[in-house]
Amino acid sequence: MPAPLAVIPWFEFPTLSLGPFSIQSFGVLSALGILLATLLTSRAARQLGKDPQVPVDFAVAGVLAGVVGGHLVHLLAYHPEELREPWRILMLWEGLSSMGGLLGGVVAAVVWFRWKRIRFADYSDAFALGVAPGWGVARIGCFTVHDHPGVLTSFPLAVQFPDGPRHDLGLYEAILLLALGAVLWALHRRDLLRGRLLALLAVVYGIGRFLLDFLRARPGDVPYADARHLGLTFAQYTAVVLVAWGAFRLVRVRRGDFAAATPR
């Protein structure tokens, strides 16, 4: 393999021990990402003329459901071998899938917004504006612990893993999500695609995630690689659903705008 033009050196942040608890950079940045997402969603809701307290009130339910969903998908879809020790299903802090977390958050949103009798569609743009940058910051946390190694490569943004330069999917997703967040906020400030920002996020992120997962290390290449199902990761199947839903919403909302603007 030819030597890459540039390689990000391998680095590790020290773990802070506080009694029985260990604090890693991943946990800190994930928490900051959740906080940022909540604050930005609340701010966007206010700018859109909606109640800014609604996203804040939902945040607890969303985070808890996301943790449970993320852990279950980690076990069931990526590492079912760990279920040989059934008690692991209760160890929510050990292993999280981002797509599982997303699914948990979606379920929580469906239940919570119906329970509160609030139209989620009124807040969909606000959630898009908060989730993208918040998720991007959390993905920086993944990058700092290098828990999403890719295949060996000579790409300039490769990270020098102990066995050679590899793609680091945490870095790539952080770049994708933070860039998407910037684009969404630019559209919001120009009052473009109102009511369609979450759908746009689903389509663009879904396509990006589907393609990026082809760069992930496979079982046998690294010790703790994600399982494949018919050649694809669970995240890739979820990404297909995201793209389909987003495309449907983009077309449906656009047709609704056209129908509303058509003289009767």
PDB file of C-alpha atoms in Angstrom, residues 104-209:
ATOM      1  CA  GLY A 104     -35.225   4.822  20.297  1.00  0.00           C
ATOM      2  CA  GLY A 105     -35.541   8.581  20.002  1.00  0.00           C
ATOM      3  CA  VAL A 106     -38.064   8.247  17.169  1.00  0.00           C
ATOM      4  CA  VAL A 107     -40.223   5.870  19.207  1.00  0.00           C
ATOM      5  CA  ALA A 108     -40.042   8.238  22.172  1.00  0.00           C
ATOM      6  CA  ALA A 109     -41.052  11.182  19.968  1.00  0.00           C
ATOM      7  CA  VAL A 110     -44.061   9.335  18.548  1.00  0.00           C
ATOM      8  CA  VAL A 111     -45.285   8.397  22.031  1.00  0.00           C
ATOM      9  CA  TRP A 112     -44.374  11.634  23.830  1.00  0.00           C
ATOM     10  CA  PHE A 113     -45.796  14.093  21.293  1.00  0.00           C
ATOM     11  CA  ARG A 114     -49.049  12.125  21.004  1.00  0.00           C
ATOM     12  CA  TRP A 115     -49.312  11.925  24.779  1.00  0.00           C
ATOM     13  CA  LYS A 116     -48.809  15.679  25.051  1.00  0.00           C
ATOM     14  CA  ARG A 117     -51.139  16.280  22.058  1.00  0.00           C
ATOM     15  CA  ILE A 118     -48.510  18.377  20.304  1.00  0.00           C
ATOM     16  CA  ARG A 119     -47.962  18.181  16.551  1.00  0.00           C
ATOM     17  CA  PHE A 120     -44.427  16.947  15.977  1.00  0.00           C
ATOM     18  CA  ALA A 121     -44.504  18.459  12.483  1.00  0.00           C
ATOM     19  CA  ASP A 122     -44.555  21.913  14.095  1.00  0.00           C
ATOM     20  CA  TYR A 123     -41.146  21.155  15.630  1.00  0.00           C
ATOM     21  CA  SER A 124     -39.552  19.031  12.906  1.00  0.00           C
ATOM     22  CA  ASP A 125     -37.409  21.876  11.538  1.00  0.00           C
ATOM     23  CA  ALA A 126     -36.248  22.764  15.042  1.00  0.00           C
ATOM     24  CA  PHE A 127     -35.188  19.173  15.693  1.00  0.00           C
ATOM     25  CA  ALA A 128     -33.253  19.043  12.430  1.00  0.00           C
ATOM     26  CA  LEU A 129     -31.406  22.233  13.368  1.00  0.00           C
ATOM     27  CA  GLY A 130     -30.461  20.817  16.771  1.00  0.00           C
ATOM     28  CA  VAL A 131     -29.851  17.153  16.050  1.00  0.00           C
ATOM     29  CA  ALA A 132     -27.335  17.540  13.207  1.00  0.00           C
ATOM     30  CA  PRO A 133     -24.713  19.637  15.069  1.00  0.00           C
ATOM     31  CA  GLY A 134     -25.349  17.872  18.375  1.00  0.00           C
ATOM     32  CA  TRP A 135     -24.864  14.475  16.777  1.00  0.00           C
ATOM     33  CA  GLY A 136     -21.746  15.815  15.075  1.00  0.00           C
ATOM     34  CA  VAL A 137     -20.204  16.737  18.429  1.00  0.00           C
ATOM     35  CA  ALA A 138     -21.058  13.278  19.799  1.00  0.00           C
ATOM     36  CA  ARG A 139     -19.328  11.757  16.769  1.00  0.00           C
ATOM     37  CA  ILE A 140     -16.195  13.715  17.652  1.00  0.00           C
ATOM     38  CA  GLY A 141     -16.368  11.740  20.886  1.00  0.00           C
ATOM     39  CA  CYS A 142     -16.357   8.527  18.831  1.00  0.00           C
ATOM     40  CA  PHE A 143     -13.315   9.811  16.964  1.00  0.00           C
ATOM     41  CA  THR A 144     -11.403  10.494  20.187  1.00  0.00           C
ATOM     42  CA  VAL A 145     -11.719   6.845  21.236  1.00  0.00           C
ATOM     43  CA  HIS A 146     -11.415   5.405  17.700  1.00  0.00           C
ATOM     44  CA  ASP A 147     -14.260   2.952  18.230  1.00  0.00           C
ATOM     45  CA  HIS A 148     -15.320   2.900  14.551  1.00  0.00           C
ATOM     46  CA  PRO A 149     -12.212   1.725  12.693  1.00  0.00           C
ATOM     47  CA  GLY A 150     -12.325   1.413   8.927  1.00  0.00           C
ATOM     48  CA  VAL A 151     -10.325  -0.569   6.420  1.00  0.00           C
ATOM     49  CA  LEU A 152      -6.631   0.045   5.819  1.00  0.00           C
ATOM     50  CA  THR A 153      -6.122   2.954   3.448  1.00  0.00           C
ATOM     51  CA  SER A 154      -3.719   5.561   2.075  1.00  0.00           C
ATOM     52  CA  PHE A 155      -6.344   8.328   2.318  1.00  0.00           C
ATOM     53  CA  PRO A 156      -4.901  11.631   3.633  1.00  0.00           C
ATOM     54  CA  LEU A 157      -7.364  11.741   6.554  1.00  0.00           C
ATOM     55  CA  ALA A 158      -6.419   8.255   7.706  1.00  0.00           C
ATOM     56  CA  VAL A 159      -5.637   7.697  11.369  1.00  0.00           C
ATOM     57  CA  GLN A 160      -2.450   5.825  12.202  1.00  0.00           C
ATOM     58  CA  PHE A 161      -3.965   2.866  14.038  1.00  0.00           C
ATOM     59  CA  PRO A 162      -1.492   0.484  15.706  1.00  0.00           C
ATOM     60  CA  ASP A 163      -1.638  -1.871  12.699  1.00  0.00           C
ATOM     61  CA  GLY A 164      -1.468   0.830  10.030  1.00  0.00           C
ATOM     62  CA  PRO A 165      -3.419   3.801   8.611  1.00  0.00           C
ATOM     63  CA  ARG A 166      -7.181   3.236   8.623  1.00  0.00           C
ATOM     64  CA  HIS A 167     -10.312   5.218   7.934  1.00  0.00           C
ATOM     65  CA  ASP A 168     -11.865   6.495  11.159  1.00  0.00           C
ATOM     66  CA  LEU A 169     -15.624   6.597  10.661  1.00  0.00           C
ATOM     67  CA  GLY A 170     -16.163   8.730  13.762  1.00  0.00           C
ATOM     68  CA  LEU A 171     -14.176  11.537  12.129  1.00  0.00           C
ATOM     69  CA  TYR A 172     -15.956  11.228   8.798  1.00  0.00           C
ATOM     70  CA  GLU A 173     -19.409  11.274  10.348  1.00  0.00           C
ATOM     71  CA  ALA A 174     -18.516  14.265  12.515  1.00  0.00           C
ATOM     72  CA  ILE A 175     -17.484  16.175   9.392  1.00  0.00           C
ATOM     73  CA  LEU A 176     -20.651  15.129   7.557  1.00  0.00           C
ATOM     74  CA  LEU A 177     -23.023  16.036  10.393  1.00  0.00           C
ATOM     75  CA  LEU A 178     -21.384  19.356  11.291  1.00  0.00           C
ATOM     76  CA  ALA A 179     -21.382  20.370   7.621  1.00  0.00           C
ATOM     77  CA  LEU A 180     -25.036  19.348   7.345  1.00  0.00           C
ATOM     78  CA  GLY A 181     -25.829  21.380  10.445  1.00  0.00           C
ATOM     79  CA  ALA A 182     -24.212  24.459   8.901  1.00  0.00           C
ATOM     80  CA  VAL A 183     -26.209  24.006   5.671  1.00  0.00           C
ATOM     81  CA  LEU A 184     -29.475  23.528   7.556  1.00  0.00           C
ATOM     82  CA  TRP A 185     -28.936  26.684   9.608  1.00  0.00           C
ATOM     83  CA  ALA A 186     -28.112  28.632   6.420  1.00  0.00           C
ATOM     84  CA  LEU A 187     -31.378  27.431   4.865  1.00  0.00           C
ATOM     85  CA  HIS A 188     -33.254  28.290   8.048  1.00  0.00           C
ATOM     86  CA  ARG A 189     -31.873  31.833   8.136  1.00  0.00           C
ATOM     87  CA  ARG A 190     -33.006  32.353   4.534  1.00  0.00           C
ATOM     88  CA  ASP A 191     -36.397  30.817   5.324  1.00  0.00           C
ATOM     89  CA  LEU A 192     -35.882  28.135   2.678  1.00  0.00           C
ATOM     90  CA  LEU A 193     -37.387  24.616   2.741  1.00  0.00           C
ATOM     91  CA  ARG A 194     -39.481  25.412   5.794  1.00  0.00           C
ATOM     92  CA  GLY A 195     -41.128  22.251   7.071  1.00  0.00           C
ATOM     93  CA  ARG A 196     -38.693  20.091   5.116  1.00  0.00           C
ATOM     94  CA  LEU A 197     -35.405  20.448   6.971  1.00  0.00           C
ATOM     95  CA  LEU A 198     -35.751  17.196   8.929  1.00  0.00           C
ATOM     96  CA  ALA A 199     -36.612  15.341   5.721  1.00  0.00           C
ATOM     97  CA  LEU A 200     -33.574  16.860   4.017  1.00  0.00           C
ATOM     98  CA  LEU A 201     -31.372  15.797   6.932  1.00  0.00           C
ATOM     99  CA  ALA A 202     -32.740  12.238   6.715  1.00  0.00           C
ATOM    100  CA  VAL A 203     -32.022  11.995   2.977  1.00  0.00           C
ATOM    101  CA  VAL A 204     -28.524  13.474   2.979  1.00  0.00           C
ATOM    102  CA  TYR A 205     -27.338  11.796   6.172  1.00  0.00           C
ATOM    103  CA  GLY A 206     -28.923   8.507   5.133  1.00  0.00           C
ATOM    104  CA  ILE A 207     -27.078   8.498   1.810  1.00  0.00           C
ATOM    105  CA  GLY A 208     -23.816   9.523   3.484  1.00  0.00           C
ATOM    106  CA  ARG A 209     -24.089   6.896   6.213  1.00  0.00           C
TER     107      ARG A 209
END
